[in-house]
Amino acid sequence: MSRTLVQPVGQKRLTNVAVVRLRKHGQRFEIACFPNKVLSWRTRVEKDLDEVLQSHTVYSNVSKGVLAKSKDLLKAFGTEDQTQICLEILDKGELQVSGKEREAQLSSQFHEVATIVMDKTINPETRRPYTITMIERLMHDVHFAVDPNLTSKEQALKVIKKLTEHFPIKRAPLRVRFTAPKSKFASLTEKLGEWNANVISKDESGNQPSVVCEIEPSILHMCEERLKDVQGRVEVLSVSAHAEGGSSVDHYESTEESRSVPAVETDPVAQIGQAMQKQSISSTTENLGQGLGKQQRRCKECDVLVEDKLYREHCKSGWHKHNYTRHKNGLPALSQEECLVEMELADSKRDLKDYDF
């Protein structure tokens, strides 16, 4: 009896694969891509298709190596060109990631959307921006869910419209400078009243007088068109004009403290501010009560006393790590609240790009 030598023929093992899946006409089509390249392609950072695709082949199941049938491709896409089909799947398909990766991506995008909303909105009563924590809580209250197929800017525009329907929040005005010839400046001044512009300052000296004012972002393009009639121009000085000072949380806290009789109906944003204040006070009181009569250790970086059994957890916290970096640079320690504010500002400056609504 003869023995037959069986060897694998034409095997191509795909390792370190990111799968993009598209369902069309009741069929499932998949392509094999390199990890971290799909998002770069969709954001137009990566433009070389060969750096994104592991192979110009359409599968019905990448993990099992099952190729898609030609008749299914022709029925679903109207062509058998594998590269053209790969491009469509790459643009419209769903990237298959693990649960933890998807959760991390959605959490990061949620924070990015909240940062844009915070930068582009104000409290109409105080003309000050809300904190990032309050914006995120308000977004949870209106049941906002991140859509990974839309950009953060598009989702921020949608959530701003939804927030304005339920809470005292509105788009921050644009601060612009209108310039027109001296003979046409009177016509420009009349138009400011029609646009409900808030005039900040005027400079009528020289041949090109100008006026600095605040307008609603939605009428910017209309203003540009109208100024062409008077041979004027528009210069945007700030895309988010707001009053100087702290956030609107401070306003609500001070307002509540000054009231002698509690109101029957309180503002929802004020309730959030009160809840945050009570939560911080109760947690501080609880920690102090637990620390009495127990062995404590002093953290020299944070300049606080920490219960001995909680010292290890404290050293792992972001507060301790931030103060440790400041300590190495010869800077004084910050309290937990100051540290959170500084870290929040650093994250906003690092993450927030120049979005133009």
Tab-separated table of C-alpha atoms in Angstrom:
chain	number	residue	atom	x	y	z
A	1	MET	CA	0.000	0.000	0.000
A	2	SER	CA	1.599	3.261	-1.105
A	3	ARG	CA	1.865	6.196	1.194
A	4	THR	CA	0.815	9.644	-0.015
A	5	LEU	CA	2.678	12.737	1.158
A	6	VAL	CA	0.115	15.443	1.945
A	7	GLN	CA	1.449	18.992	1.953
A	8	PRO	CA	-0.435	22.323	2.249
A	9	VAL	CA	-0.620	24.090	-1.079
A	10	GLY	CA	-1.147	27.828	-1.541
A	11	GLN	CA	-1.708	28.639	2.124
A	12	LYS	CA	-1.430	32.312	3.038
A	13	ARG	CA	-1.631	32.932	6.759
A	14	LEU	CA	-2.882	36.377	7.761
A	15	THR	CA	-1.587	37.493	11.139
A	16	ASN	CA	-2.159	40.709	13.062
A	17	VAL	CA	-5.327	41.395	11.059
A	18	ALA	CA	-7.974	44.086	11.402
A	19	VAL	CA	-11.173	42.949	9.690
A	20	VAL	CA	-13.566	45.384	8.000
A	21	ARG	CA	-17.013	43.910	7.362
A	22	LEU	CA	-19.832	45.088	5.099
A	23	ARG	CA	-23.252	43.454	4.744
A	24	LYS	CA	-24.909	44.019	1.387
A	25	HIS	CA	-27.771	42.222	-0.389
A	26	GLY	CA	-27.941	39.687	2.436
A	27	GLN	CA	-24.282	38.697	2.031
A	28	ARG	CA	-21.281	39.337	4.267
A	29	PHE	CA	-18.088	40.657	2.707
A	30	GLU	CA	-14.818	41.160	4.583
A	31	ILE	CA	-11.353	42.483	3.837
A	32	ALA	CA	-8.113	42.022	5.777
A	33	CYS	CA	-6.356	45.242	6.802
A	34	PHE	CA	-3.446	46.255	8.963
A	35	PRO	CA	-4.356	47.403	12.508
A	36	ASN	CA	-4.476	51.170	13.134
A	37	LYS	CA	-4.446	51.849	9.390
A	38	VAL	CA	-8.200	51.806	8.764
A	39	LEU	CA	-8.864	54.929	10.850
A	40	SER	CA	-5.854	56.640	9.252
A	41	TRP	CA	-7.323	55.910	5.820
A	42	ARG	CA	-10.760	57.228	6.773
A	43	THR	CA	-9.297	60.448	8.161
A	44	ARG	CA	-7.244	60.842	4.947
A	45	VAL	CA	-3.958	60.609	6.844
A	46	GLU	CA	-2.926	57.453	5.004
A	47	LYS	CA	-3.343	57.620	1.227
A	48	ASP	CA	-1.472	54.510	0.062
A	49	LEU	CA	-3.972	51.649	-0.260
A	50	ASP	CA	-1.215	49.012	-0.117
A	51	GLU	CA	-0.270	50.265	3.356
A	52	VAL	CA	-3.850	49.631	4.519
A	53	LEU	CA	-4.856	46.348	2.849
A	54	GLN	CA	-3.032	43.099	3.562
A	55	SER	CA	-4.322	41.765	0.241
A	56	HIS	CA	-6.608	43.035	-2.516
A	57	THR	CA	-8.982	40.135	-1.904
A	58	VAL	CA	-12.593	40.085	-0.763
A	59	TYR	CA	-13.555	37.346	1.680
A	60	SER	CA	-16.830	36.078	3.019
A	61	ASN	CA	-14.950	35.010	6.170
A	62	VAL	CA	-11.396	36.217	6.789
A	63	SER	CA	-10.751	34.069	9.859
A	64	LYS	CA	-11.559	30.877	7.928
A	65	GLY	CA	-9.990	32.074	4.683
A	66	VAL	CA	-13.215	31.685	2.671
A	67	LEU	CA	-13.200	33.857	-0.462
A	68	ALA	CA	-16.309	35.641	-1.675
A	69	LYS	CA	-17.937	34.167	-4.768
A	70	SER	CA	-17.752	36.109	-8.012
A	71	LYS	CA	-21.504	35.954	-8.580
A	72	ASP	CA	-22.134	37.400	-5.109
A	73	LEU	CA	-19.684	40.259	-5.786
A	74	LEU	CA	-21.329	40.994	-9.140
A	75	LYS	CA	-24.802	40.970	-7.588
A	76	ALA	CA	-23.891	43.193	-4.620
A	77	PHE	CA	-21.386	45.624	-6.159
A	78	GLY	CA	-22.057	45.375	-9.895
A	79	THR	CA	-18.398	44.601	-10.616
A	80	GLU	CA	-15.783	41.931	-10.037
A	81	ASP	CA	-12.915	44.408	-9.612
A	82	GLN	CA	-11.509	43.376	-6.224
A	83	THR	CA	-9.670	46.673	-5.610
A	84	GLN	CA	-12.751	48.788	-6.293
A	85	ILE	CA	-14.837	46.592	-3.978
A	86	CYS	CA	-12.149	46.799	-1.282
A	87	LEU	CA	-12.316	50.594	-1.454
A	88	GLU	CA	-16.094	50.570	-0.932
A	89	ILE	CA	-15.858	48.146	1.984
A	90	LEU	CA	-13.038	50.201	3.483
A	91	ASP	CA	-15.126	53.385	3.363
A	92	LYS	CA	-18.549	52.012	4.348
A	93	GLY	CA	-17.745	48.850	6.287
A	94	GLU	CA	-17.659	48.314	10.031
A	95	LEU	CA	-14.261	47.806	11.652
A	96	GLN	CA	-14.295	44.672	13.818
A	97	VAL	CA	-12.585	45.383	17.133
A	98	SER	CA	-12.699	43.811	20.572
A	99	GLY	CA	-15.135	44.991	23.226
A	100	LYS	CA	-12.472	46.785	25.261
A	101	GLU	CA	-11.040	48.531	22.197
A	102	ARG	CA	-14.496	49.663	21.101
A	103	GLU	CA	-15.295	50.908	24.593
A	104	ALA	CA	-12.026	52.861	24.738
A	105	GLN	CA	-12.666	54.425	21.308
A	106	LEU	CA	-16.221	55.439	22.191
A	107	SER	CA	-15.115	56.875	25.537
A	108	SER	CA	-12.356	58.888	23.866
A	109	GLN	CA	-14.716	60.211	21.186
A	110	PHE	CA	-17.360	61.046	23.805
A	111	HIS	CA	-14.809	63.160	25.688
A	112	GLU	CA	-13.734	64.813	22.423
A	113	VAL	CA	-17.337	65.724	21.569
A	114	ALA	CA	-17.857	67.092	25.091
A	115	THR	CA	-14.695	69.194	24.749
A	116	ILE	CA	-15.954	70.745	21.515
A	117	VAL	CA	-19.356	71.456	23.072
A	118	MET	CA	-17.677	73.058	26.097
A	119	ASP	CA	-15.514	75.264	23.866
A	120	LYS	CA	-18.425	76.379	21.660
A	121	THR	CA	-21.181	77.011	24.236
A	122	ILE	CA	-21.885	79.339	27.163
A	123	ASN	CA	-24.449	79.862	29.888
A	124	PRO	CA	-26.684	82.682	28.562
A	125	GLU	CA	-27.143	84.116	32.080
A	126	THR	CA	-23.478	84.346	33.085
A	127	ARG	CA	-21.905	84.296	29.589
A	128	ARG	CA	-19.356	81.839	30.926
A	129	PRO	CA	-18.573	78.331	29.656
A	130	TYR	CA	-19.600	75.194	31.505
A	131	THR	CA	-16.982	72.798	32.830
A	132	ILE	CA	-16.217	69.610	30.930
A	133	THR	CA	-17.691	67.534	33.783
A	134	MET	CA	-21.033	69.341	33.611
A	135	ILE	CA	-21.157	69.080	29.821
A	136	GLU	CA	-20.614	65.323	30.012
A	137	ARG	CA	-23.369	64.992	32.631
A	138	LEU	CA	-25.781	67.011	30.506
A	139	MET	CA	-24.952	64.834	27.503
A	140	HIS	CA	-25.746	61.745	29.578
A	141	ASP	CA	-29.039	63.357	30.676
A	142	VAL	CA	-30.183	63.774	27.073
A	143	HIS	CA	-29.099	60.158	26.360
A	144	PHE	CA	-26.438	61.079	23.829
A	145	ALA	CA	-24.735	58.073	22.239
A	146	VAL	CA	-21.556	58.288	20.181
A	147	ASP	CA	-21.836	57.331	16.526
A	148	PRO	CA	-18.409	56.028	15.378
A	149	ASN	CA	-19.339	56.660	11.721
A	150	LEU	CA	-19.677	60.442	12.246
A	151	THR	CA	-16.966	62.939	13.078
A	152	SER	CA	-16.805	64.535	16.502
A	153	LYS	CA	-17.581	67.932	14.986
A	154	GLU	CA	-20.818	66.709	13.363
A	155	GLN	CA	-21.957	65.050	16.578
A	156	ALA	CA	-21.101	68.136	18.631
A	157	LEU	CA	-23.358	70.257	16.404
A	158	LYS	CA	-26.224	67.805	16.903
A	159	VAL	CA	-25.828	67.549	20.662
A	160	ILE	CA	-25.668	71.353	21.026
A	161	LYS	CA	-29.095	71.625	19.358
A	162	LYS	CA	-30.481	68.961	21.690
A	163	LEU	CA	-28.983	70.586	24.805
A	164	THR	CA	-30.432	74.000	23.965
A	165	GLU	CA	-33.918	72.459	23.998
A	166	HIS	CA	-33.614	71.221	27.600
A	167	PHE	CA	-31.011	73.327	29.435
A	168	PRO	CA	-29.918	76.982	29.688
A	169	ILE	CA	-27.106	76.712	27.175
A	170	LYS	CA	-26.457	78.349	23.815
A	171	ARG	CA	-23.778	78.739	21.176
A	172	ALA	CA	-21.029	81.153	22.127
A	173	PRO	CA	-21.095	84.251	19.904
A	174	LEU	CA	-18.389	85.079	17.412
A	175	ARG	CA	-16.289	88.161	18.058
A	176	VAL	CA	-15.626	89.840	14.718
A	177	ARG	CA	-14.305	93.098	13.327
A	178	PHE	CA	-16.274	94.774	10.534
A	179	THR	CA	-14.342	97.220	8.353
A	180	ALA	CA	-15.802	99.496	5.690
A	181	PRO	CA	-14.847	102.698	3.824
A	182	LYS	CA	-15.611	105.927	5.650
A	183	SER	CA	-18.358	106.851	3.189
A	184	LYS	CA	-20.105	103.504	3.774
A	185	PHE	CA	-19.613	103.248	7.540
A	186	ALA	CA	-23.058	104.700	8.318
A	187	SER	CA	-24.683	101.939	6.246
A	188	LEU	CA	-22.629	99.365	8.131
A	189	THR	CA	-23.802	100.763	11.479
A	190	GLU	CA	-27.438	100.421	10.386
A	191	LYS	CA	-26.894	96.790	9.446
A	192	LEU	CA	-25.517	96.004	12.926
A	193	GLY	CA	-28.944	96.700	14.371
A	194	GLU	CA	-30.566	94.300	11.916
A	195	TRP	CA	-28.087	91.564	12.912
A	196	ASN	CA	-28.643	92.114	16.670
A	197	ALA	CA	-24.914	92.587	17.059
A	198	ASN	CA	-23.454	93.460	20.446
A	199	VAL	CA	-21.010	96.318	19.783
A	200	ILE	CA	-17.803	96.110	21.831
A	201	SER	CA	-15.809	99.036	20.429
A	202	LYS	CA	-15.606	101.409	17.484
A	203	ASP	CA	-12.659	102.971	15.693
A	204	GLU	CA	-13.743	105.718	13.289
A	205	SER	CA	-10.285	107.175	12.697
A	206	GLY	CA	-8.651	106.887	9.275
A	207	ASN	CA	-10.110	105.996	5.908
A	208	GLN	CA	-11.098	102.481	7.005
A	209	PRO	CA	-13.168	102.762	10.220
A	210	SER	CA	-13.976	99.506	11.981
A	211	VAL	CA	-16.262	98.163	14.673
A	212	VAL	CA	-15.699	95.141	16.935
A	213	CYS	CA	-18.866	93.291	17.906
A	214	GLU	CA	-20.312	89.899	18.769
A	215	ILE	CA	-22.730	88.080	16.463
A	216	GLU	CA	-24.418	84.691	16.263
A	217	PRO	CA	-22.290	82.128	14.370
A	218	SER	CA	-25.201	81.225	12.082
A	219	ILE	CA	-25.292	84.659	10.430
A	220	LEU	CA	-21.579	84.975	9.675
A	221	HIS	CA	-21.888	84.027	6.002
A	222	MET	CA	-24.870	86.330	5.548
A	223	CYS	CA	-22.840	89.205	7.026
A	224	GLU	CA	-20.021	88.531	4.584
A	225	GLU	CA	-22.441	88.703	1.656
A	226	ARG	CA	-24.069	91.914	2.912
A	227	LEU	CA	-20.733	93.640	3.497
A	228	LYS	CA	-19.840	93.163	-0.151
A	229	ASP	CA	-22.541	95.755	-0.929
A	230	VAL	CA	-20.743	98.392	1.157
A	231	GLN	CA	-17.253	97.255	0.085
A	232	GLY	CA	-16.485	96.045	3.594
A	233	ARG	CA	-14.841	92.940	5.025
A	234	VAL	CA	-15.120	90.668	8.073
A	235	GLU	CA	-12.311	89.518	10.336
A	236	VAL	CA	-13.027	86.812	12.925
A	237	LEU	CA	-11.240	87.647	16.174
A	238	SER	CA	-12.572	84.802	18.318
A	239	VAL	CA	-14.743	81.795	17.492
A	240	SER	CA	-15.935	81.536	21.101
A	241	ALA	CA	-16.428	84.823	22.943
A	242	HIS	CA	-17.374	84.532	26.619
A	243	ALA	CA	-17.104	86.526	29.812
A	244	GLU	CA	-13.863	86.401	31.756
A	245	GLY	CA	-13.747	84.513	35.035
A	246	GLY	CA	-14.587	81.047	36.300
A	247	SER	CA	-17.090	78.578	34.976
A	248	SER	CA	-20.823	78.821	35.408
A	249	VAL	CA	-20.705	76.277	38.257
A	250	ASP	CA	-19.330	78.983	40.559
A	251	HIS	CA	-22.242	81.216	39.658
A	252	TYR	CA	-24.818	78.603	40.591
A	253	GLU	CA	-23.065	77.721	43.842
A	254	SER	CA	-22.872	81.357	44.944
A	255	THR	CA	-26.482	81.920	43.932
A	256	GLU	CA	-27.691	78.986	45.998
A	257	GLU	CA	-25.701	80.121	49.030
A	258	SER	CA	-27.157	83.633	48.879
A	259	ARG	CA	-30.772	82.437	48.770
A	260	SER	CA	-32.569	82.511	52.110
A	261	VAL	CA	-35.684	80.623	50.899
A	262	PRO	CA	-35.302	77.586	48.633
A	263	ALA	CA	-37.179	77.796	45.354
A	264	VAL	CA	-39.885	75.307	44.519
A	265	GLU	CA	-38.493	74.624	41.028
A	266	THR	CA	-34.751	74.758	40.599
A	267	ASP	CA	-32.833	74.929	37.385
A	268	PRO	CA	-31.528	71.516	36.213
A	269	VAL	CA	-28.016	72.859	35.709
A	270	ALA	CA	-28.065	74.334	39.217
A	271	GLN	CA	-29.100	70.928	40.549
A	272	ILE	CA	-26.085	69.364	38.873
A	273	GLY	CA	-23.812	72.014	40.388
A	274	GLN	CA	-25.309	71.421	43.852
A	275	ALA	CA	-24.990	67.655	43.498
A	276	MET	CA	-21.333	67.978	42.540
A	277	GLN	CA	-20.672	70.267	45.515
A	278	LYS	CA	-22.491	67.986	47.985
A	279	GLN	CA	-20.721	64.951	46.627
A	280	SER	CA	-17.291	66.525	47.105
A	281	ILE	CA	-18.173	67.740	50.623
A	282	SER	CA	-19.606	64.367	51.687
A	283	SER	CA	-16.632	62.438	50.302
A	284	THR	CA	-14.194	64.741	52.119
A	285	THR	CA	-16.113	64.396	55.390
A	286	GLU	CA	-16.283	60.637	55.006
A	287	ASN	CA	-12.556	60.369	54.372
A	288	LEU	CA	-11.796	62.524	57.409
A	289	GLY	CA	-14.111	60.430	59.563
A	290	GLN	CA	-12.503	57.212	58.408
A	291	GLY	CA	-9.016	58.580	58.997
A	292	LEU	CA	-9.625	59.373	62.701
A	293	GLY	CA	-7.973	56.861	65.023
A	294	LYS	CA	-6.220	55.000	62.169
A	295	GLN	CA	-2.544	54.904	61.252
A	296	GLN	CA	-1.698	57.410	58.523
A	297	ARG	CA	1.277	58.217	56.331
A	298	ARG	CA	2.255	61.577	54.877
A	299	CYS	CA	2.684	61.860	51.121
A	300	LYS	CA	5.429	64.429	50.619
A	301	GLU	CA	4.553	64.946	46.937
A	302	CYS	CA	0.886	65.794	47.651
A	303	ASP	CA	1.482	67.157	51.187
A	304	VAL	CA	-1.465	65.223	52.675
A	305	LEU	CA	-2.060	62.487	55.251
A	306	VAL	CA	-3.265	59.194	53.788
A	307	GLU	CA	-4.518	56.134	55.655
A	308	ASP	CA	-1.807	53.489	55.721
A	309	LYS	CA	-3.759	50.791	53.896
A	310	LEU	CA	-4.876	53.289	51.216
A	311	TYR	CA	-1.394	54.713	50.619
A	312	ARG	CA	-0.619	52.281	47.793
A	313	GLU	CA	-3.823	53.176	45.955
A	314	HIS	CA	-3.080	56.870	46.476
A	315	CYS	CA	0.335	56.462	44.832
A	316	LYS	CA	-1.370	54.965	41.762
A	317	SER	CA	-3.802	57.876	41.409
A	318	GLY	CA	-3.485	60.573	38.782
A	319	TRP	CA	-3.358	63.204	41.544
A	320	HIS	CA	-0.185	61.684	43.033
A	321	LYS	CA	1.444	61.140	39.629
A	322	HIS	CA	0.779	64.743	38.632
A	323	ASN	CA	2.199	66.095	41.900
A	324	TYR	CA	5.173	63.730	41.589
A	325	THR	CA	6.037	65.326	38.234
A	326	ARG	CA	5.655	68.812	39.759
A	327	HIS	CA	7.825	67.770	42.718
A	328	LYS	CA	10.636	66.667	40.378
A	329	ASN	CA	10.427	70.026	38.593
A	330	GLY	CA	10.617	71.926	41.870
A	331	LEU	CA	6.975	73.069	41.831
A	332	PRO	CA	4.656	73.137	44.884
A	333	ALA	CA	2.008	70.471	45.425
A	334	LEU	CA	-1.566	71.009	44.248
A	335	SER	CA	-4.780	70.024	45.995
A	336	GLN	CA	-6.934	67.343	44.382
A	337	GLU	CA	-9.370	69.905	42.939
A	338	GLU	CA	-6.568	72.104	41.566
A	339	CYS	CA	-4.865	69.053	40.113
A	340	LEU	CA	-8.054	67.918	38.335
A	341	VAL	CA	-8.558	71.385	36.844
A	342	GLU	CA	-4.958	71.560	35.611
A	343	MET	CA	-5.104	68.059	34.120
A	344	GLU	CA	-8.441	68.887	32.483
A	345	LEU	CA	-7.023	72.016	30.878
A	346	ALA	CA	-3.962	70.098	29.678
A	347	ASP	CA	-6.166	67.415	28.115
A	348	SER	CA	-8.321	70.043	26.410
A	349	LYS	CA	-5.303	71.831	24.936
A	350	ARG	CA	-3.824	68.550	23.756
A	351	ASP	CA	-6.988	66.979	22.341
A	352	LEU	CA	-8.918	69.957	21.020
A	353	LYS	CA	-8.077	70.882	17.457
A	354	ASP	CA	-8.994	74.026	15.615
A	355	TYR	CA	-12.669	73.273	14.922
A	356	ASP	CA	-14.543	75.853	12.907
A	357	PHE	CA	-18.308	75.554	13.095
